[in-house]
Each structure stands twice: as structure tokens, then as C-alpha cells.
């Protein structure tokens, strides 16, 4: 890893450790250099990189700030129309699953390496809430807790860009999670719920134990299982719809039945 990239990682960790929120100011370059144990030139280069990525913003004569909410709002506004596509084009959820696979493979990998004790506690809490709602039969609340579970993992990655993207995708992700859960739990075998619970628990355990390879494998297996299951159900639904469109005279008749 290049020195600048290493300093970027240290800066992001510092922002996270201090709980700096959008709009709050970072310490001066000299102070950052002392705290991070690097030169001011390295700090300046890392700051510029984060500014170009939209994570930080520079105010002339006033210092460097954590990027304010409007940047994330702009991304969320750009994502908002995608939610409507879920209703108009049911197959669009497969694109969402592909996007989630790309993003969450990274967030799970990073979370397993970077999650703090507080992060792990939040992931565990989201998992427990999800199970509680499942057992109570509250499908909508369980879907929201499911999405929050995945978002908590993203936040544990401590990559502010990934977190912003995942937060902006939250509405779309929640819409697909609700639909997928509806199909998988009401139209599929009851064992499906148990399988997904085991997958979520395995993913959580890999992160709690700090195993990035296993965490990435678990999220991949989980999302592929979801994709395969809903694909099978979509194909079965399409077959039923085609059979219902057959003219009555072409429908097979049973022996002895006119």
C-alpha cells in the first residue's frame, strides 16, 4: 500500500474514532501530522484524495470538514427513481442483487477487519431484532431489520464512501428485501426462513471473529441463495401464468372427465 493510501486509512479511522459528523471540522494539518506520525506533505496529499472522493470538503481559510449531508442527499436523490422500477419491472431486483453483491463483498471484507466492539454490538443487535420480528410474524419489520443488519455491516467497514453509497441505496435495498422476503417466506418452503437465518448468523459470526475471507464468502453465498430462490419462483410463476392462458380445448383432460 502506498504511503498516501495508508494515511488515508489512518485519517478515516481518526474521523470514525472521534465520531466526527458531516459539517464538523478536522484538526489542522500540523496537528493531524503529529497525531498520525507522518509528514504534513503526506497529510495534505491524503486530504486532497478524500476531498476528490467527496468524503471531505475544503473551505478556503477555514480548514477541512467532513462532507456535509447534501452530497449524500444528492446521491440519494439520484437513487430514488430506482425504487419505482421495482414495481414497474420486477426483474430489476436482480440488478439490485448484483449491485449488492459487488458492494457488500467489500463491506463484509472490511468490516471483518475493522469492526470495533461498538460496531459488533450493533450488528448483533440488528440480527437479534430481525430474528425477534421473524418469530413474531412481522414481515415488514423483519425486512427493515434485515436491511438495517446489512447497513450496520457497511458502517463497520469504516469506509465513508461505501457507507454513503449503501445509505443512499437503503430505500432500494429495503424495497427488494421486502419483496424477496414476501416471495421466499410466503411462496417458498418454510425451511427457507431457517436457511436465511443460518446464513445471516454465519456472516455475523465471521465478522465478529475477524475473518474477512469467510465474511466475503458468506455474503456471496447468501445473496446467491436469494437470487437462485427467487429466480426459481419467478420461473414457476411464469409457467403457471402461461398454462392459464391456454384455450380450454387445449387443456389436457382427465380420463372419464368430459
mmCIF file of N, CA, C and O in Angstrom, residues 159-257:
data_model
loop_
_atom_site.group_PDB
_atom_site.id
_atom_site.type_symbol
_atom_site.label_atom_id
_atom_site.label_comp_id
_atom_site.label_asym_id
_atom_site.label_seq_id
_atom_site.Cartn_x
_atom_site.Cartn_y
_atom_site.Cartn_z
ATOM 1 N N UNK A 159 -15.463 2.752 5.836
ATOM 2 C CA UNK A 159 -15.158 3.401 4.566
ATOM 3 C C UNK A 159 -16.322 4.352 4.297
ATOM 4 O O UNK A 159 -17.430 3.911 3.972
ATOM 5 N N UNK A 160 -16.077 5.648 4.446
ATOM 6 C CA UNK A 160 -17.168 6.615 4.398
ATOM 7 C C UNK A 160 -17.851 6.658 3.037
ATOM 8 O O UNK A 160 -19.056 6.917 2.943
ATOM 9 N N UNK A 161 -17.112 6.398 1.969
ATOM 10 C CA UNK A 161 -17.724 6.398 0.641
ATOM 11 C C UNK A 161 -18.679 5.218 0.497
ATOM 12 O O UNK A 161 -19.822 5.367 0.044
ATOM 13 N N UNK A 162 -18.231 4.028 0.898
ATOM 14 C CA UNK A 162 -19.101 2.858 0.834
ATOM 15 C C UNK A 162 -20.342 3.036 1.703
ATOM 16 O O UNK A 162 -21.446 2.655 1.313
ATOM 17 N N UNK A 163 -20.153 3.629 2.868
ATOM 18 C CA UNK A 163 -21.293 3.844 3.771
ATOM 19 C C UNK A 163 -22.304 4.797 3.128
ATOM 20 O O UNK A 163 -23.516 4.561 3.171
ATOM 21 N N UNK A 164 -21.815 5.888 2.508
ATOM 22 C CA UNK A 164 -22.718 6.824 1.852
ATOM 23 C C UNK A 164 -23.502 6.150 0.739
ATOM 24 O O UNK A 164 -24.705 6.360 0.592
ATOM 25 N N UNK A 165 -22.818 5.354 -0.056
ATOM 26 C CA UNK A 165 -23.495 4.672 -1.166
ATOM 27 C C UNK A 165 -24.535 3.695 -0.630
ATOM 28 O O UNK A 165 -25.672 3.641 -1.121
ATOM 29 N N UNK A 166 -24.183 2.929 0.399
ATOM 30 C CA UNK A 166 -25.131 1.965 0.962
ATOM 31 C C UNK A 166 -26.323 2.664 1.601
ATOM 32 O O UNK A 166 -27.464 2.204 1.486
ATOM 33 N N UNK A 167 -26.071 3.772 2.290
ATOM 34 C CA UNK A 167 -27.178 4.514 2.878
ATOM 35 C C UNK A 167 -28.110 5.065 1.805
ATOM 36 O O UNK A 167 -29.329 5.060 1.964
ATOM 37 N N UNK A 168 -27.540 5.521 0.700
ATOM 38 C CA UNK A 168 -28.352 6.052 -0.390
ATOM 39 C C UNK A 168 -29.146 4.947 -1.077
ATOM 40 O O UNK A 168 -30.248 5.170 -1.574
ATOM 41 N N UNK A 169 -28.576 3.756 -1.098
ATOM 42 C CA UNK A 169 -29.258 2.613 -1.698
ATOM 43 C C UNK A 169 -30.305 2.005 -0.766
ATOM 44 O O UNK A 169 -31.054 1.128 -1.174
ATOM 45 N N UNK A 170 -30.357 2.485 0.480
ATOM 46 C CA UNK A 170 -31.172 1.836 1.505
ATOM 47 C C UNK A 170 -32.627 1.686 1.082
ATOM 48 O O UNK A 170 -33.249 0.631 1.276
ATOM 49 N N UNK A 171 -33.204 2.736 0.476
ATOM 50 C CA UNK A 171 -34.598 2.672 0.056
ATOM 51 C C UNK A 171 -34.808 1.580 -0.975
ATOM 52 O O UNK A 171 -35.768 0.807 -0.908
ATOM 53 N N UNK A 172 -33.884 1.504 -1.951
ATOM 54 C CA UNK A 172 -33.994 0.475 -2.982
ATOM 55 C C UNK A 172 -33.784 -0.908 -2.375
ATOM 56 O O UNK A 172 -34.520 -1.854 -2.662
ATOM 57 N N UNK A 173 -32.758 -1.032 -1.522
ATOM 58 C CA UNK A 173 -32.473 -2.311 -0.880
ATOM 59 C C UNK A 173 -33.663 -2.766 -0.051
ATOM 60 O O UNK A 173 -34.074 -3.925 -0.102
ATOM 61 N N UNK A 174 -34.267 -1.846 0.703
ATOM 62 C CA UNK A 174 -35.400 -2.204 1.541
ATOM 63 C C UNK A 174 -36.566 -2.692 0.690
ATOM 64 O O UNK A 174 -37.236 -3.671 1.036
ATOM 65 N N UNK A 175 -36.814 -2.024 -0.437
ATOM 66 C CA UNK A 175 -37.905 -2.441 -1.316
ATOM 67 C C UNK A 175 -37.684 -3.863 -1.819
ATOM 68 O O UNK A 175 -38.624 -4.677 -1.834
ATOM 69 N N UNK A 176 -36.452 -4.177 -2.228
ATOM 70 C CA UNK A 176 -36.191 -5.515 -2.750
ATOM 71 C C UNK A 176 -36.187 -6.553 -1.630
ATOM 72 O O UNK A 176 -36.637 -7.684 -1.830
ATOM 73 N N UNK A 177 -35.680 -6.183 -0.452
ATOM 74 C CA UNK A 177 -35.685 -7.116 0.670
ATOM 75 C C UNK A 177 -37.123 -7.475 1.035
ATOM 76 O O UNK A 177 -37.447 -8.649 1.276
ATOM 77 N N UNK A 178 -38.017 -6.459 1.079
ATOM 78 C CA UNK A 178 -39.415 -6.721 1.412
ATOM 79 C C UNK A 178 -40.049 -7.668 0.391
ATOM 80 O O UNK A 178 -40.739 -8.616 0.754
ATOM 81 N N UNK A 179 -39.814 -7.396 -0.886
ATOM 82 C CA UNK A 179 -40.411 -8.247 -1.927
ATOM 83 C C UNK A 179 -39.807 -9.642 -1.892
ATOM 84 O O UNK A 179 -40.515 -10.646 -2.010
ATOM 85 N N UNK A 180 -38.474 -9.722 -1.769
ATOM 86 C CA UNK A 180 -37.834 -11.031 -1.729
ATOM 87 C C UNK A 180 -38.318 -11.855 -0.549
ATOM 88 O O UNK A 180 -38.574 -13.056 -0.671
ATOM 89 N N UNK A 181 -38.419 -11.187 0.612
ATOM 90 C CA UNK A 181 -38.904 -11.899 1.792
ATOM 91 C C UNK A 181 -40.347 -12.363 1.590
ATOM 92 O O UNK A 181 -40.712 -13.466 1.993
ATOM 93 N N UNK A 182 -41.179 -11.509 1.012
ATOM 94 C CA UNK A 182 -42.575 -11.878 0.768
ATOM 95 C C UNK A 182 -42.639 -13.150 -0.082
ATOM 96 O O UNK A 182 -43.360 -14.106 0.235
ATOM 97 N N UNK A 183 -41.879 -13.170 -1.162
ATOM 98 C CA UNK A 183 -41.892 -14.326 -2.055
ATOM 99 C C UNK A 183 -41.283 -15.561 -1.392
ATOM 100 O O UNK A 183 -41.842 -16.655 -1.455
ATOM 101 N N UNK A 184 -40.134 -15.373 -0.752
ATOM 102 C CA UNK A 184 -39.411 -16.515 -0.215
ATOM 103 C C UNK A 184 -40.101 -17.134 0.997
ATOM 104 O O UNK A 184 -40.058 -18.338 1.208
ATOM 105 N N UNK A 185 -40.761 -16.305 1.814
ATOM 106 C CA UNK A 185 -41.341 -16.823 3.042
ATOM 107 C C UNK A 185 -42.806 -17.212 2.898
ATOM 108 O O UNK A 185 -43.317 -18.014 3.658
ATOM 109 N N UNK A 186 -43.514 -16.652 1.911
ATOM 110 C CA UNK A 186 -44.925 -16.984 1.742
ATOM 111 C C UNK A 186 -45.160 -17.938 0.586
ATOM 112 O O UNK A 186 -46.154 -18.661 0.581
ATOM 113 N N UNK A 187 -44.274 -17.924 -0.400
ATOM 114 C CA UNK A 187 -44.467 -18.762 -1.571
ATOM 115 C C UNK A 187 -43.509 -19.937 -1.613
ATOM 116 O O UNK A 187 -43.670 -20.837 -2.420
ATOM 117 N N UNK A 188 -42.491 -19.917 -0.760
ATOM 118 C CA UNK A 188 -41.500 -20.979 -0.767
ATOM 119 C C UNK A 188 -41.693 -21.874 0.460
ATOM 120 O O UNK A 188 -42.574 -21.661 1.280
ATOM 121 N N UNK A 189 -40.842 -22.887 0.542
ATOM 122 C CA UNK A 189 -40.930 -23.809 1.671
ATOM 123 C C UNK A 189 -40.543 -23.116 2.964
ATOM 124 O O UNK A 189 -39.692 -22.223 2.966
ATOM 125 N N UNK A 190 -41.157 -23.524 4.096
ATOM 126 C CA UNK A 190 -40.841 -22.890 5.393
ATOM 127 C C UNK A 190 -39.361 -22.963 5.747
ATOM 128 O O UNK A 190 -38.859 -22.112 6.476
ATOM 129 N N UNK A 191 -38.656 -23.973 5.209
ATOM 130 C CA UNK A 191 -37.248 -24.123 5.552
ATOM 131 C C UNK A 191 -36.416 -22.947 5.049
ATOM 132 O O UNK A 191 -35.304 -22.693 5.536
ATOM 133 N N UNK A 192 -36.954 -22.183 4.082
ATOM 134 C CA UNK A 192 -36.218 -21.049 3.526
ATOM 135 C C UNK A 192 -35.865 -20.037 4.599
ATOM 136 O O UNK A 192 -34.750 -19.508 4.631
ATOM 137 N N UNK A 193 -36.805 -19.728 5.474
ATOM 138 C CA UNK A 193 -36.559 -18.778 6.552
ATOM 139 C C UNK A 193 -35.420 -19.249 7.435
ATOM 140 O O UNK A 193 -34.540 -18.475 7.814
ATOM 141 N N UNK A 194 -35.417 -20.538 7.733
ATOM 142 C CA UNK A 194 -34.355 -21.101 8.564
ATOM 143 C C UNK A 194 -33.006 -21.016 7.863
ATOM 144 O O UNK A 194 -31.984 -20.693 8.488
ATOM 145 N N UNK A 195 -32.988 -21.251 6.554
ATOM 146 C CA UNK A 195 -31.740 -21.180 5.798
ATOM 147 C C UNK A 195 -31.165 -19.766 5.810
ATOM 148 O O UNK A 195 -29.960 -19.577 6.006
ATOM 149 N N UNK A 196 -32.033 -18.767 5.606
ATOM 150 C CA UNK A 196 -31.551 -17.388 5.595
ATOM 151 C C UNK A 196 -31.059 -16.958 6.973
ATOM 152 O O UNK A 196 -30.105 -16.194 7.079
ATOM 153 N N UNK A 197 -31.720 -17.443 8.007
ATOM 154 C CA UNK A 197 -31.282 -17.119 9.365
ATOM 155 C C UNK A 197 -29.880 -17.663 9.612
ATOM 156 O O UNK A 197 -29.016 -16.971 10.170
ATOM 157 N N UNK A 198 -29.639 -18.890 9.184
ATOM 158 C CA UNK A 198 -28.317 -19.504 9.344
ATOM 159 C C UNK A 198 -27.266 -18.721 8.546
ATOM 160 O O UNK A 198 -26.146 -18.485 9.020
ATOM 161 N N UNK A 199 -27.635 -18.281 7.334
ATOM 162 C CA UNK A 199 -26.702 -17.509 6.501
ATOM 163 C C UNK A 199 -26.353 -16.176 7.151
ATOM 164 O O UNK A 199 -25.188 -15.767 7.175
ATOM 165 N N UNK A 200 -27.370 -15.478 7.670
ATOM 166 C CA UNK A 200 -27.116 -14.209 8.354
ATOM 167 C C UNK A 200 -26.227 -14.428 9.584
ATOM 168 O O UNK A 200 -25.315 -13.638 9.851
ATOM 169 N N UNK A 201 -26.504 -15.492 10.315
ATOM 170 C CA UNK A 201 -25.733 -15.755 11.527
ATOM 171 C C UNK A 201 -24.278 -16.092 11.182
ATOM 172 O O UNK A 201 -23.347 -15.655 11.877
ATOM 173 N N UNK A 202 -24.066 -16.855 10.117
ATOM 174 C CA UNK A 202 -22.703 -17.200 9.698
ATOM 175 C C UNK A 202 -21.932 -15.957 9.282
ATOM 176 O O UNK A 202 -20.745 -15.807 9.609
ATOM 177 N N UNK A 203 -22.605 -15.060 8.561
ATOM 178 C CA UNK A 203 -21.977 -13.801 8.149
ATOM 179 C C UNK A 203 -21.595 -12.978 9.375
ATOM 180 O O UNK A 203 -20.471 -12.470 9.464
ATOM 181 N N UNK A 204 -22.532 -12.859 10.302
ATOM 182 C CA UNK A 204 -22.265 -12.088 11.517
ATOM 183 C C UNK A 204 -21.090 -12.698 12.296
ATOM 184 O O UNK A 204 -20.191 -11.984 12.758
ATOM 185 N N UNK A 205 -21.084 -14.018 12.423
ATOM 186 C CA UNK A 205 -20.045 -14.675 13.200
ATOM 187 C C UNK A 205 -18.672 -14.468 12.580
ATOM 188 O O UNK A 205 -17.677 -14.258 13.281
ATOM 189 N N UNK A 206 -18.606 -14.495 11.248
ATOM 190 C CA UNK A 206 -17.322 -14.278 10.570
ATOM 191 C C UNK A 206 -16.786 -12.884 10.866
ATOM 192 O O UNK A 206 -15.576 -12.692 11.061
ATOM 193 N N UNK A 207 -17.688 -11.901 10.912
ATOM 194 C CA UNK A 207 -17.271 -10.524 11.212
ATOM 195 C C UNK A 207 -16.864 -10.391 12.678
ATOM 196 O O UNK A 207 -15.842 -9.776 13.004
ATOM 197 N N UNK A 208 -17.650 -10.988 13.568
ATOM 198 C CA UNK A 208 -17.325 -10.919 14.995
ATOM 199 C C UNK A 208 -15.979 -11.573 15.297
ATOM 200 O O UNK A 208 -15.252 -11.149 16.190
ATOM 201 N N UNK A 209 -15.643 -12.608 14.522
ATOM 202 C CA UNK A 209 -14.395 -13.330 14.751
ATOM 203 C C UNK A 209 -13.235 -12.767 13.936
ATOM 204 O O UNK A 209 -12.121 -13.283 13.989
ATOM 205 N N UNK A 210 -13.520 -11.714 13.147
ATOM 206 C CA UNK A 210 -12.462 -11.068 12.380
ATOM 207 C C UNK A 210 -11.900 -11.900 11.245
ATOM 208 O O UNK A 210 -10.689 -11.893 10.994
ATOM 209 N N UNK A 211 -12.778 -12.613 10.549
ATOM 210 C CA UNK A 211 -12.347 -13.480 9.444
ATOM 211 C C UNK A 211 -12.858 -12.908 8.116
ATOM 212 O O UNK A 211 -13.971 -13.221 7.680
ATOM 213 N N UNK A 212 -12.074 -12.042 7.450
ATOM 214 C CA UNK A 212 -12.557 -11.381 6.233
ATOM 215 C C UNK A 212 -12.839 -12.329 5.078
ATOM 216 O O UNK A 212 -13.799 -12.120 4.325
ATOM 217 N N UNK A 213 -12.021 -13.372 4.916
ATOM 218 C CA UNK A 213 -12.248 -14.324 3.831
ATOM 219 C C UNK A 213 -13.599 -15.012 3.994
ATOM 220 O O UNK A 213 -14.379 -15.137 3.035
ATOM 221 N N UNK A 214 -13.880 -15.460 5.208
ATOM 222 C CA UNK A 214 -15.149 -16.155 5.457
ATOM 223 C C UNK A 214 -16.319 -15.195 5.352
ATOM 224 O O UNK A 214 -17.388 -15.551 4.855
ATOM 225 N N UNK A 215 -16.139 -13.950 5.801
ATOM 226 C CA UNK A 215 -17.212 -12.959 5.716
ATOM 227 C C UNK A 215 -17.595 -12.704 4.266
ATOM 228 O O UNK A 215 -18.784 -12.652 3.913
ATOM 229 N N UNK A 216 -16.593 -12.558 3.400
ATOM 230 C CA UNK A 216 -16.868 -12.311 1.987
ATOM 231 C C UNK A 216 -17.540 -13.525 1.349
ATOM 232 O O UNK A 216 -18.445 -13.384 0.522
ATOM 233 N N UNK A 217 -17.094 -14.724 1.734
ATOM 234 C CA UNK A 217 -17.714 -15.940 1.193
ATOM 235 C C UNK A 217 -19.166 -16.057 1.657
ATOM 236 O O UNK A 217 -20.054 -16.429 0.878
ATOM 237 N N UNK A 218 -19.412 -15.703 2.915
ATOM 238 C CA UNK A 218 -20.770 -15.820 3.474
ATOM 239 C C UNK A 218 -21.757 -14.884 2.787
ATOM 240 O O UNK A 218 -22.878 -15.278 2.465
ATOM 241 N N UNK A 219 -21.357 -13.632 2.551
ATOM 242 C CA UNK A 219 -22.275 -12.695 1.899
ATOM 243 C C UNK A 219 -22.515 -13.126 0.461
ATOM 244 O O UNK A 219 -23.635 -13.004 -0.067
ATOM 245 N N UNK A 220 -21.483 -13.665 -0.196
ATOM 246 C CA UNK A 220 -21.659 -14.153 -1.561
ATOM 247 C C UNK A 220 -22.630 -15.312 -1.621
ATOM 248 O O UNK A 220 -23.527 -15.348 -2.478
ATOM 249 N N UNK A 221 -22.483 -16.261 -0.706
ATOM 250 C CA UNK A 221 -23.386 -17.413 -0.660
ATOM 251 C C UNK A 221 -24.814 -16.985 -0.333
ATOM 252 O O UNK A 221 -25.781 -17.503 -0.904
ATOM 253 N N UNK A 222 -24.948 -16.038 0.577
ATOM 254 C CA UNK A 222 -26.273 -15.560 0.984
ATOM 255 C C UNK A 222 -27.003 -14.915 -0.189
ATOM 256 O O UNK A 222 -28.145 -15.265 -0.499
ATOM 257 N N UNK A 223 -26.357 -13.980 -0.872
ATOM 258 C CA UNK A 223 -27.018 -13.273 -1.966
ATOM 259 C C UNK A 223 -27.255 -14.184 -3.170
ATOM 260 O O UNK A 223 -28.252 -14.024 -3.882
ATOM 261 N N UNK A 224 -26.362 -15.136 -3.399
ATOM 262 C CA UNK A 224 -26.585 -16.092 -4.487
ATOM 263 C C UNK A 224 -27.766 -17.001 -4.164
ATOM 264 O O UNK A 224 -28.557 -17.350 -5.054
ATOM 265 N N UNK A 225 -27.902 -17.372 -2.902
ATOM 266 C CA UNK A 225 -29.049 -18.191 -2.485
ATOM 267 C C UNK A 225 -30.355 -17.433 -2.707
ATOM 268 O O UNK A 225 -31.336 -17.998 -3.203
ATOM 269 N N UNK A 226 -30.364 -16.153 -2.348
ATOM 270 C CA UNK A 226 -31.561 -15.331 -2.567
ATOM 271 C C UNK A 226 -31.875 -15.253 -4.051
ATOM 272 O O UNK A 226 -33.025 -15.440 -4.478
ATOM 273 N N UNK A 227 -30.848 -14.974 -4.863
ATOM 274 C CA UNK A 227 -31.063 -14.863 -6.309
ATOM 275 C C UNK A 227 -31.605 -16.154 -6.900
ATOM 276 O O UNK A 227 -32.577 -16.152 -7.681
ATOM 277 N N UNK A 228 -31.003 -17.274 -6.526
ATOM 278 C CA UNK A 228 -31.421 -18.570 -7.077
ATOM 279 C C UNK A 228 -32.854 -18.904 -6.661
ATOM 280 O O UNK A 228 -33.646 -19.396 -7.482
ATOM 281 N N UNK A 229 -33.184 -18.621 -5.411
ATOM 282 C CA UNK A 229 -34.525 -18.953 -4.907
ATOM 283 C C UNK A 229 -35.603 -18.143 -5.606
ATOM 284 O O UNK A 229 -36.613 -18.697 -6.057
ATOM 285 N N UNK A 230 -35.410 -16.825 -5.713
ATOM 286 C CA UNK A 230 -36.457 -16.009 -6.343
ATOM 287 C C UNK A 230 -36.513 -16.267 -7.845
ATOM 288 O O UNK A 230 -37.581 -16.148 -8.456
ATOM 289 N N UNK A 231 -35.372 -16.649 -8.445
ATOM 290 C CA UNK A 231 -35.385 -16.993 -9.868
ATOM 291 C C UNK A 231 -36.240 -18.237 -10.103
ATOM 292 O O UNK A 231 -37.047 -18.279 -11.048
ATOM 293 N N UNK A 232 -36.081 -19.234 -9.243
ATOM 294 C CA UNK A 232 -36.888 -20.443 -9.359
ATOM 295 C C UNK A 232 -38.371 -20.126 -9.208
ATOM 296 O O UNK A 232 -39.211 -20.648 -9.956
ATOM 297 N N UNK A 233 -38.704 -19.270 -8.251
ATOM 298 C CA UNK A 233 -40.113 -18.933 -8.024
ATOM 299 C C UNK A 233 -40.681 -18.109 -9.165
ATOM 300 O O UNK A 233 -41.835 -18.284 -9.560
ATOM 301 N N UNK A 234 -39.873 -17.220 -9.734
ATOM 302 C CA UNK A 234 -40.324 -16.428 -10.882
ATOM 303 C C UNK A 234 -40.592 -17.333 -12.083
ATOM 304 O O UNK A 234 -41.564 -17.140 -12.822
ATOM 305 N N UNK A 235 -39.719 -18.322 -12.286
ATOM 306 C CA UNK A 235 -39.912 -19.240 -13.401
ATOM 307 C C UNK A 235 -41.168 -20.086 -13.201
ATOM 308 O O UNK A 235 -41.926 -20.326 -14.148
ATOM 309 N N UNK A 236 -41.397 -20.529 -11.971
ATOM 310 C CA UNK A 236 -42.594 -21.322 -11.686
ATOM 311 C C UNK A 236 -43.857 -20.484 -11.859
ATOM 312 O O UNK A 236 -44.866 -20.948 -12.409
ATOM 313 N N UNK A 237 -43.806 -19.233 -11.434
ATOM 314 C CA UNK A 237 -44.951 -18.338 -11.592
ATOM 315 C C UNK A 237 -45.243 -18.102 -13.077
ATOM 316 O O UNK A 237 -46.404 -18.099 -13.501
ATOM 317 N N UNK A 238 -44.187 -17.928 -13.871
ATOM 318 C CA UNK A 238 -44.367 -17.712 -15.303
ATOM 319 C C UNK A 238 -44.976 -18.937 -15.966
ATOM 320 O O UNK A 238 -45.835 -18.807 -16.857
ATOM 321 N N UNK A 239 -44.571 -20.148 -15.548
ATOM 322 C CA UNK A 239 -45.148 -21.366 -16.110
ATOM 323 C C UNK A 239 -46.638 -21.459 -15.804
ATOM 324 O O UNK A 239 -47.441 -21.831 -16.669
ATOM 325 N N UNK A 240 -46.998 -21.121 -14.561
ATOM 326 C CA UNK A 240 -48.421 -21.173 -14.187
ATOM 327 C C UNK A 240 -49.239 -20.179 -15.007
ATOM 328 O O UNK A 240 -50.343 -20.484 -15.457
ATOM 329 N N UNK A 241 -48.691 -18.977 -15.196
ATOM 330 C CA UNK A 241 -49.411 -17.966 -15.965
ATOM 331 C C UNK A 241 -49.583 -18.387 -17.421
ATOM 332 O O UNK A 241 -50.629 -18.153 -18.025
ATOM 333 N N UNK A 242 -48.529 -19.029 -17.996
ATOM 334 C CA UNK A 242 -48.652 -19.495 -19.381
ATOM 335 C C UNK A 242 -49.708 -20.572 -19.517
ATOM 336 O O UNK A 242 -50.487 -20.588 -20.476
ATOM 337 N N UNK A 243 -49.750 -21.486 -18.545
ATOM 338 C CA UNK A 243 -50.731 -22.576 -18.617
ATOM 339 C C UNK A 243 -52.153 -22.055 -18.494
ATOM 340 O O UNK A 243 -53.084 -22.603 -19.104
ATOM 341 N N UNK A 244 -52.351 -20.987 -17.746
ATOM 342 C CA UNK A 244 -53.692 -20.428 -17.575
ATOM 343 C C UNK A 244 -54.166 -19.719 -18.832
ATOM 344 O O UNK A 244 -55.365 -19.486 -19.009
ATOM 345 N N UNK A 245 -53.239 -19.358 -19.732
ATOM 346 C CA UNK A 245 -53.623 -18.675 -20.958
ATOM 347 C C UNK A 245 -53.989 -19.638 -22.084
ATOM 348 O O UNK A 245 -54.440 -19.225 -23.144
ATOM 349 N N UNK A 246 -53.796 -20.957 -21.859
ATOM 350 C CA UNK A 246 -54.141 -21.934 -22.891
ATOM 351 C C UNK A 246 -55.650 -21.990 -23.098
ATOM 352 O O UNK A 246 -56.412 -21.959 -22.135
ATOM 353 N N UNK A 247 -56.107 -22.085 -24.353
ATOM 354 C CA UNK A 247 -57.545 -22.250 -24.600
ATOM 355 C C UNK A 247 -58.044 -23.514 -23.927
ATOM 356 O O UNK A 247 -57.317 -24.511 -23.811
ATOM 357 N N UNK A 248 -59.312 -23.513 -23.514
ATOM 358 C CA UNK A 248 -59.874 -24.633 -22.788
ATOM 359 C C UNK A 248 -59.774 -25.940 -23.560
ATOM 360 O O UNK A 248 -59.519 -27.013 -22.989
ATOM 361 N N UNK A 249 -59.931 -25.860 -24.900
ATOM 362 C CA UNK A 249 -59.923 -27.096 -25.694
ATOM 363 C C UNK A 249 -58.530 -27.722 -25.774
ATOM 364 O O UNK A 249 -58.381 -28.891 -26.137
ATOM 365 N N UNK A 250 -57.507 -26.927 -25.458
ATOM 366 C CA UNK A 250 -56.154 -27.471 -25.492
ATOM 367 C C UNK A 250 -55.688 -27.986 -24.132
ATOM 368 O O UNK A 250 -54.631 -28.608 -24.038
ATOM 369 N N UNK A 251 -56.492 -27.719 -23.098
ATOM 370 C CA UNK A 251 -56.128 -28.177 -21.760
ATOM 371 C C UNK A 251 -56.249 -29.682 -21.698
ATOM 372 O O UNK A 251 -57.220 -30.263 -22.191
ATOM 373 N N UNK A 252 -55.309 -30.386 -21.115
ATOM 374 C CA UNK A 252 -55.408 -31.858 -21.019
ATOM 375 C C UNK A 252 -56.592 -32.243 -20.155
ATOM 376 O O UNK A 252 -56.876 -31.613 -19.139
ATOM 377 N N UNK A 253 -57.317 -33.247 -20.556
ATOM 378 C CA UNK A 253 -58.486 -33.707 -19.800
ATOM 379 C C UNK A 253 -58.168 -35.030 -19.130
ATOM 380 O O UNK A 253 -57.387 -35.829 -19.628
ATOM 381 N N UNK A 254 -58.793 -35.239 -17.975
ATOM 382 C CA UNK A 254 -58.571 -36.471 -17.241
ATOM 383 C C UNK A 254 -59.493 -37.557 -17.783
ATOM 384 O O UNK A 254 -60.577 -37.281 -18.285
ATOM 385 N N UNK A 255 -59.060 -38.834 -17.728
ATOM 386 C CA UNK A 255 -59.907 -39.924 -18.205
ATOM 387 C C UNK A 255 -61.239 -39.930 -17.497
ATOM 388 O O UNK A 255 -61.308 -39.821 -16.262
ATOM 389 N N UNK A 256 -62.296 -40.068 -18.259
ATOM 390 C CA UNK A 256 -63.636 -40.135 -17.687
ATOM 391 C C UNK A 256 -64.226 -38.780 -17.367
ATOM 392 O O UNK A 256 -65.356 -38.702 -16.865
ATOM 393 N N UNK A 257 -63.472 -37.716 -17.624
ATOM 394 C CA UNK A 257 -63.984 -36.367 -17.338
ATOM 395 C C UNK A 257 -64.251 -35.701 -18.657
ATOM 396 O O UNK A 257 -63.356 -35.597 -19.505
#
